[in-house]
Coordinates of C-alpha atoms and ligand atoms in Angstrom, one line a residue:
M22 CA 17.1 -9.2 -20.1
Q23 CA 15.2 -6.1 -20.9
K24 CA 14.5 -7.4 -24.4
E25 CA 13.1 -10.7 -23.1
L26 CA 10.9 -8.9 -20.6
M27 CA 9.6 -6.7 -23.4
Q28 CA 8.7 -9.8 -25.4
K29 CA 6.9 -11.2 -22.3
F30 CA 5.1 -7.9 -21.9
Y31 CA 3.9 -8.1 -25.6
E32 CA 2.8 -11.7 -24.9
I33 CA 0.8 -10.9 -21.8
F34 CA -0.5 -7.4 -22.5
G35 CA 0.0 -6.8 -26.2
N36 CA 2.5 -4.6 -28.0
E37 CA 0.6 -1.5 -28.9
G38 CA 1.1 1.9 -27.3
D39 CA 3.8 3.7 -25.3
I40 CA 5.6 1.0 -23.4
R41 CA 8.5 2.0 -21.1
S42 CA 11.2 0.1 -19.1
Y43 CA 12.7 0.9 -15.7
F44 CA 15.1 -0.6 -13.2
A45 CA 15.6 -0.2 -9.4
P46 CA 18.5 -1.9 -7.6
G47 CA 18.7 -3.9 -4.4
R48 CA 21.3 -2.8 -1.8
V49 CA 23.8 -4.1 0.6
N50 CA 24.7 -2.2 3.7
L51 CA 28.4 -2.1 4.5
I52 CA 28.0 -0.9 8.0
G53 CA 25.5 1.1 10.1
E54 CA 22.8 -1.5 10.9
H55 CA 19.6 -0.7 12.8
T56 CA 20.7 2.9 13.1
D57 CA 18.4 4.4 10.5
Y58 CA 15.3 4.6 12.7
N59 CA 17.5 5.9 15.5
G60 CA 18.7 9.1 13.8
G61 CA 22.1 7.5 13.1
H62 CA 24.3 7.0 10.0
V63 CA 24.2 4.2 7.5
F64 CA 26.6 3.2 4.7
P65 CA 24.8 1.2 2.0
C66 CA 25.4 0.8 -1.6
A67 CA 23.2 -0.1 -4.6
L68 CA 23.8 -3.4 -6.3
T69 CA 23.6 -4.2 -10.0
I70 CA 20.9 -6.8 -9.2
G71 CA 17.4 -5.5 -8.7
T72 CA 13.9 -5.3 -10.2
F73 CA 13.0 -4.5 -13.8
G74 CA 9.6 -3.1 -14.8
I75 CA 7.8 -2.7 -18.1
A76 CA 4.7 -0.5 -18.1
R77 CA 2.1 1.1 -20.2
K78 CA -0.8 3.4 -19.2
R79 CA -4.3 2.1 -19.7
E80 CA -7.5 3.8 -20.9
D81 CA -9.5 2.7 -17.9
N82 CA -8.7 2.6 -14.1
K83 CA -7.7 -1.0 -14.0
I84 CA -4.3 -2.1 -12.8
R85 CA -2.9 -5.3 -14.2
F86 CA 0.2 -6.8 -12.6
Y87 CA 2.3 -9.6 -13.8
S88 CA 5.5 -10.9 -12.2
A89 CA 7.8 -13.1 -14.4
N90 CA 9.1 -14.5 -11.1
F91 CA 5.7 -15.8 -10.1
S92 CA 4.4 -16.6 -13.6
K93 CA 2.1 -19.3 -12.1
L94 CA 0.1 -16.5 -10.5
G95 CA -0.7 -15.1 -13.9
V96 CA -2.1 -11.6 -14.3
I97 CA -3.3 -10.1 -11.1
E98 CA -6.0 -7.5 -11.7
T99 CA -7.1 -4.7 -9.4
S100 CA -8.1 -1.1 -9.9
L101 CA -7.3 2.4 -8.7
D102 CA -10.5 2.2 -6.6
D103 CA -9.1 -0.7 -4.7
L104 CA -5.8 0.5 -3.3
V105 CA -6.1 -1.3 0.0
P106 CA -3.6 -3.9 1.4
S107 CA -4.8 -7.5 1.6
E108 CA -3.1 -10.8 2.2
K109 CA -4.4 -12.2 -1.0
A110 CA -2.7 -9.4 -3.0
G111 CA 0.7 -10.9 -2.2
W112 CA 3.6 -9.1 -3.9
T113 CA 1.3 -6.5 -5.5
N114 CA 0.8 -4.9 -2.1
Y115 CA 4.2 -3.2 -2.7
P116 CA 3.4 -1.4 -5.9
K117 CA -0.2 -0.8 -4.7
G118 CA 1.2 0.8 -1.6
V119 CA 3.2 3.2 -3.7
M120 CA 0.2 4.1 -5.9
W121 CA -1.8 4.7 -2.7
T122 CA 0.9 7.0 -1.4
F123 CA 1.1 9.0 -4.7
E124 CA -2.6 9.6 -4.5
K125 CA -2.4 10.5 -0.8
R126 CA 0.2 13.1 -1.6
G127 CA -2.0 14.6 -4.3
Y128 CA -0.3 13.0 -7.3
K129 CA -3.5 11.9 -9.0
L130 CA -3.1 8.8 -11.2
T131 CA -5.4 9.6 -14.1
S132 CA -5.5 6.0 -15.4
G133 CA -4.6 2.5 -14.5
V134 CA -1.4 0.7 -15.9
D135 CA -0.3 -2.6 -17.1
F136 CA 2.9 -3.4 -15.2
L137 CA 5.2 -6.4 -15.7
I138 CA 8.1 -6.9 -13.3
W139 CA 11.0 -9.3 -12.9
G140 CA 13.7 -9.3 -10.3
N141 CA 17.0 -11.1 -9.7
I142 CA 17.4 -10.3 -6.0
P143 CA 16.9 -13.5 -4.0
N144 CA 13.6 -13.2 -2.1
G145 CA 13.8 -12.7 1.6
S146 CA 17.6 -12.4 1.5
G147 CA 17.8 -9.0 3.2
L148 CA 19.0 -7.3 0.0
S149 CA 15.9 -5.2 -0.3
S150 CA 13.8 -6.7 -3.0
S151 CA 10.8 -5.0 -1.6
A152 CA 12.4 -1.6 -1.4
S153 CA 13.6 -2.0 -5.0
L154 CA 10.0 -2.8 -6.1
E155 CA 8.7 0.2 -4.3
V156 CA 11.3 2.6 -5.8
L157 CA 10.7 0.9 -9.2
T158 CA 7.0 1.7 -9.0
G159 CA 7.7 5.2 -8.0
V160 CA 10.1 5.8 -10.9
M161 CA 7.6 4.3 -13.2
L162 CA 4.6 6.4 -12.0
R163 CA 6.6 9.6 -12.0
D164 CA 7.7 9.1 -15.6
M165 CA 4.4 7.8 -16.9
F166 CA 2.3 10.5 -15.3
G167 CA 4.8 13.3 -15.8
F168 CA 5.3 14.2 -12.1
D169 CA 8.7 15.8 -12.9
E170 CA 8.8 17.8 -9.6
I171 CA 9.2 14.6 -7.6
T172 CA 12.9 14.0 -6.8
M173 CA 14.6 10.7 -6.3
Q174 CA 14.8 11.4 -2.6
D175 CA 11.0 12.0 -2.5
L176 CA 10.6 8.6 -4.2
A177 CA 12.7 7.0 -1.4
L178 CA 10.4 8.7 1.2
I179 CA 7.3 7.6 -0.7
G180 CA 8.6 4.0 -0.8
Q181 CA 9.3 4.1 3.0
Y182 CA 5.9 5.7 3.7
S183 CA 4.1 3.0 1.8
E184 CA 6.1 0.2 3.4
N185 CA 5.3 1.7 6.9
N186 CA 1.7 2.6 6.4
F187 CA 0.4 0.2 3.7
N188 CA 2.6 -2.9 4.3
G189 CA 2.9 -2.6 8.1
M190 CA 6.7 -2.9 8.3
N191 CA 8.1 0.0 10.3
C192 CA 11.4 0.2 8.4
G193 CA 13.7 3.2 8.3
I194 CA 14.8 5.1 5.1
M195 CA 18.0 3.2 4.3
D196 CA 16.8 0.6 1.8
Q197 CA 14.7 2.9 -0.4
F198 CA 17.3 5.6 -0.2
A199 CA 20.0 3.3 -1.4
S200 CA 17.8 2.0 -4.3
A201 CA 16.8 5.5 -5.4
M202 CA 20.1 7.4 -4.8
G203 CA 22.8 4.8 -5.4
K204 CA 25.9 5.6 -7.4
K205 CA 28.2 3.3 -9.3
D206 CA 31.3 2.4 -7.2
C207 CA 30.2 4.5 -4.3
A208 CA 28.6 3.8 -1.0
I209 CA 26.2 6.4 0.5
F210 CA 27.2 7.9 3.8
L211 CA 23.7 9.0 5.0
D212 CA 22.8 10.9 8.1
T213 CA 19.3 9.6 8.7
S214 CA 18.5 12.5 11.1
N215 CA 18.4 15.0 8.3
L216 CA 19.0 13.0 5.1
K217 CA 22.3 14.8 4.4
F218 CA 24.5 12.4 2.5
E219 CA 27.8 12.1 0.8
Y220 CA 29.0 9.6 -1.8
A221 CA 32.1 7.8 -0.7
P222 CA 34.0 6.0 -3.4
V223 CA 34.6 2.3 -2.5
K224 CA 38.0 1.7 -4.2
L225 CA 39.1 -1.8 -3.4
P226 CA 41.8 -2.7 -5.9
D227 CA 42.9 -5.7 -3.9
A228 CA 39.6 -6.9 -2.6
K229 CA 36.0 -7.8 -3.4
I230 CA 32.7 -7.4 -1.7
V231 CA 31.2 -10.9 -1.3
I232 CA 27.7 -11.4 -0.2
T233 CA 26.8 -14.8 1.3
N234 CA 23.2 -15.9 1.4
S235 CA 22.4 -18.2 4.4
K236 CA 19.2 -19.1 2.6
V237 CA 17.4 -18.7 5.8
K238 CA 14.4 -16.6 5.0
H239 CA 13.7 -13.7 7.1
S240 CA 10.3 -12.2 7.3
L241 CA 10.5 -8.7 8.9
V242 CA 6.8 -7.9 8.7
G243 CA 5.3 -8.6 12.1
S244 CA 8.7 -9.9 13.3
A245 CA 11.1 -8.8 16.0
Y246 CA 12.1 -5.8 13.8
N247 CA 9.2 -3.7 15.1
D248 CA 10.0 -4.8 18.6
R249 CA 13.5 -3.6 18.3
R250 CA 12.3 -0.3 17.2
N251 CA 10.0 0.0 20.2
E252 CA 12.7 -1.0 22.6
C253 CA 14.9 1.8 21.2
E254 CA 12.1 4.3 21.5
T255 CA 11.6 3.3 25.2
A256 CA 15.3 3.7 25.8
L257 CA 15.3 7.1 24.1
K258 CA 12.4 8.3 26.3
D259 CA 14.2 7.3 29.5
L260 CA 17.4 9.0 28.3
Q261 CA 15.5 12.2 27.4
K262 CA 14.7 12.6 31.1
V263 CA 18.4 13.1 31.9
T264 CA 19.9 14.6 28.7
D265 CA 18.7 16.8 25.9
I266 CA 18.7 14.6 22.8
Q267 CA 16.4 14.1 19.9
T268 CA 17.6 10.6 18.8
L269 CA 20.0 7.9 20.0
G270 CA 22.3 9.0 17.1
D271 CA 22.9 12.3 19.0
L272 CA 25.0 10.4 21.6
T273 CA 28.7 9.6 21.6
E274 CA 29.8 6.4 23.4
E275 CA 31.0 8.4 26.4
E276 CA 27.7 10.3 26.7
F277 CA 25.9 7.0 26.5
E278 CA 28.0 5.5 29.2
A279 CA 27.4 8.5 31.4
H280 CA 23.6 8.4 31.1
K281 CA 22.8 4.7 30.4
D282 CA 21.5 4.0 33.9
A283 CA 18.5 6.2 33.2
I284 CA 17.3 3.4 30.9
Q285 CA 15.1 1.3 33.2
D286 CA 14.8 -1.9 31.3
P287 CA 18.1 -3.9 30.8
V288 CA 17.0 -5.2 27.4
C289 CA 16.2 -1.7 26.1
R290 CA 19.6 -0.6 27.5
V291 CA 21.6 -3.0 25.4
R292 CA 19.5 -2.2 22.3
A293 CA 20.3 1.5 22.8
K294 CA 23.9 0.7 23.4
H295 CA 24.1 -1.0 20.0
A296 CA 22.4 1.9 18.3
V297 CA 24.8 4.4 19.8
Y298 CA 28.0 2.4 19.2
E299 CA 27.0 1.3 15.8
N300 CA 26.4 4.9 14.7
Q301 CA 29.9 5.9 16.0
R302 CA 31.4 2.8 14.3
T303 CA 29.9 3.9 11.0
I304 CA 31.3 7.4 11.2
K305 CA 34.8 5.8 12.0
A306 CA 34.5 3.3 9.3
V307 CA 33.8 5.9 6.6
K308 CA 36.8 7.9 7.9
A309 CA 39.0 4.7 7.7
L310 CA 37.8 4.1 4.1
K311 CA 38.6 7.6 3.1
E312 CA 42.1 7.1 4.5
N313 CA 42.3 3.8 2.5
N314 CA 42.6 1.9 5.8
I315 CA 40.5 -1.1 4.7
E316 CA 41.9 -3.2 7.6
E317 CA 40.3 -0.8 10.1
F318 CA 37.1 -0.8 8.0
G319 CA 37.0 -4.6 8.3
R320 CA 37.6 -4.6 12.0
L321 CA 34.7 -2.2 12.5
M322 CA 32.5 -4.5 10.4
N323 CA 33.5 -7.4 12.7
A324 CA 32.7 -5.3 15.7
S325 CA 29.3 -4.4 14.2
H326 CA 28.5 -8.1 13.8
I327 CA 29.3 -8.9 17.5
S328 CA 27.1 -6.0 18.6
L329 CA 24.2 -7.1 16.4
R330 CA 24.7 -10.7 17.6
D331 CA 25.0 -10.1 21.3
D332 CA 23.4 -6.7 22.1
Y333 CA 20.8 -6.2 19.4
E334 CA 20.1 -10.0 19.0
V335 CA 19.2 -9.9 15.3
S336 CA 21.5 -12.6 14.1
C337 CA 20.8 -16.3 14.0
E338 CA 22.7 -19.6 14.2
E339 CA 23.2 -20.0 10.5
I340 CA 24.5 -16.4 10.0
D341 CA 26.8 -16.8 13.0
I342 CA 28.2 -19.9 11.4
L343 CA 28.9 -18.0 8.1
V344 CA 30.6 -15.1 9.9
N345 CA 32.7 -17.4 12.2
L346 CA 33.9 -19.4 9.2
A347 CA 34.7 -16.1 7.3
W348 CA 36.7 -14.7 10.2
Q349 CA 39.0 -17.8 10.1
I350 CA 40.0 -17.4 6.5
P351 CA 43.2 -15.4 5.9
G352 CA 42.5 -12.6 3.5
V353 CA 39.0 -11.8 4.9
L354 CA 39.2 -8.2 6.1
G355 CA 35.8 -8.1 7.6
S356 CA 32.5 -10.0 7.8
R357 CA 29.1 -9.3 9.3
I358 CA 25.4 -9.8 9.0
T359 CA 23.8 -7.2 6.7
G360 CA 20.2 -5.9 6.5
G361 CA 17.4 -6.4 8.9
G362 CA 18.6 -9.7 10.3
F363 CA 17.1 -13.0 11.5
G364 CA 18.6 -14.7 8.5
G365 CA 19.4 -13.3 5.1
C366 CA 22.9 -12.5 4.1
T367 CA 26.4 -11.6 5.4
V368 CA 28.7 -9.1 3.7
S369 CA 32.4 -9.7 3.7
I370 CA 35.4 -7.8 2.3
V371 CA 37.7 -10.5 0.9
K372 CA 41.2 -10.0 -0.7
N373 CA 41.1 -10.9 -4.4
D374 CA 43.4 -14.0 -4.0
A375 CA 41.2 -15.3 -1.1
V376 CA 37.9 -15.2 -2.9
D377 CA 38.0 -18.7 -4.3
T378 CA 39.1 -20.2 -0.9
F379 CA 36.4 -18.2 0.8
I380 CA 33.6 -19.6 -1.5
D381 CA 35.0 -23.2 -1.4
T382 CA 35.7 -23.4 2.3
I383 CA 32.6 -21.7 3.6
G384 CA 30.5 -23.4 1.0
K385 CA 31.6 -26.9 2.1
Q386 CA 31.6 -26.3 5.8
Y387 CA 28.3 -24.5 5.9
K388 CA 26.6 -27.4 4.0
E389 CA 28.1 -29.8 6.5
K390 CA 27.0 -27.8 9.6
V391 CA 23.6 -26.6 8.5
G392 CA 22.5 -29.1 5.9
H393 CA 21.8 -26.8 3.0
E394 CA 23.9 -24.8 0.6
A395 CA 24.8 -21.2 1.0
E396 CA 24.9 -18.9 -2.1
F397 CA 27.7 -16.5 -2.9
Y398 CA 27.6 -13.3 -4.9
V399 CA 30.8 -11.3 -5.7
V400 CA 29.1 -8.0 -6.3
E401 CA 29.6 -4.7 -8.0
I402 CA 28.2 -1.4 -6.8
G403 CA 25.7 0.0 -9.3
D404 CA 23.7 3.1 -9.9
G405 CA 20.3 4.0 -8.4
A406 CA 16.9 3.5 -10.0
G407 CA 15.9 5.0 -13.3
K408 CA 14.3 4.7 -16.7
L409 CA 15.9 2.4 -19.2
A410 CA 16.6 3.4 -22.8
Ligands
GLA81 C1 15.8 -3.3 7.2 C2 15.1 -2.0 7.1 C3 16.1 -0.8 7.1 C4 17.1 -0.9 8.3 C5 17.7 -2.3 8.3 C6 18.6 -2.5 9.5 O1 16.5 -3.5 6.0 O2 14.2 -1.9 6.0 O3 15.4 0.4 7.2 O4 16.5 -0.6 9.5 O5 16.7 -3.3 8.3 O6 19.7 -1.7 9.4

């Protein structure tokens, strides 16, 4: 792929100068959903699909973008003096936001760049195509401009900052962290209250991770995502009147039950319940995985889905159909919605010998019930972002 993209770069921008290639993966979250902005734990892993980038510094301060996914748009030109978000800038708002954040943090970009990208994460599928583009841009700028002191973790934070403040989506740290810090065959057990993390090997000799795309597009910007966040903040403020906590992640289930009546609004109460229980489920799930108890891991995934469906209300009809179908298939250890929600994908752990049945049965029945096809990806866990040789 890299070769073809390099050819494309030559075609669009010419072949002279120091041209470099980069990759940043998408992610799937195994468990720990909507906990990352509540000081809880998450358990995502990087995928082997993601976004590729080819770049070269320019002599002037122009920035020229080209996406091989949106070739009809042609070259989109802007400049370092125009790092402001706009609707018309479309996908380039993501790399522009990262450039803006670099400058804001004192990492002066001394020239513009030509930047070609191509990604193989289905758009709007909840597998973090935007976070991968942000981390990709960060890796590219760090390398091109020699900011060696910036760590991969900083790049995740820069990506999140740009998404929050340039693109108006109040996301947590999970997606950018997974894209930047991923490790082959491991999931990242991350405590979002202090960014301490541990790589947990995901050894599944008898099973596969299968992602099912409902092909219902979710748009998180301006959606209910930011509302959920506000509801959790309101719940936290109420709880802080009766107990000494910094985040919802500080509470066990028992502590939550003891104090929950302090939360005035019943909707905020169930949102907080999800955040607290989901965090505890994530801790338990990682323990189960370490003990090779995949069955328990799967049960916790199922419980996570029910909580996201009923208490957090971020599922949707199509996703519930996928999960219900999955739960009926022998050999499915666990299945749940993954990512921000309101469409997107499910993640399932499926015994090797049930994978074909899983894809056939769900494929057919989903089409019958919903009217359009689902897509299936049997995925591998890959490494985090970096420069390509
Ligand atoms: C989106 C956000 C993440 C996280 C998930 C839900 O993917 O970008 O920060 O909040 O939703 O777990």
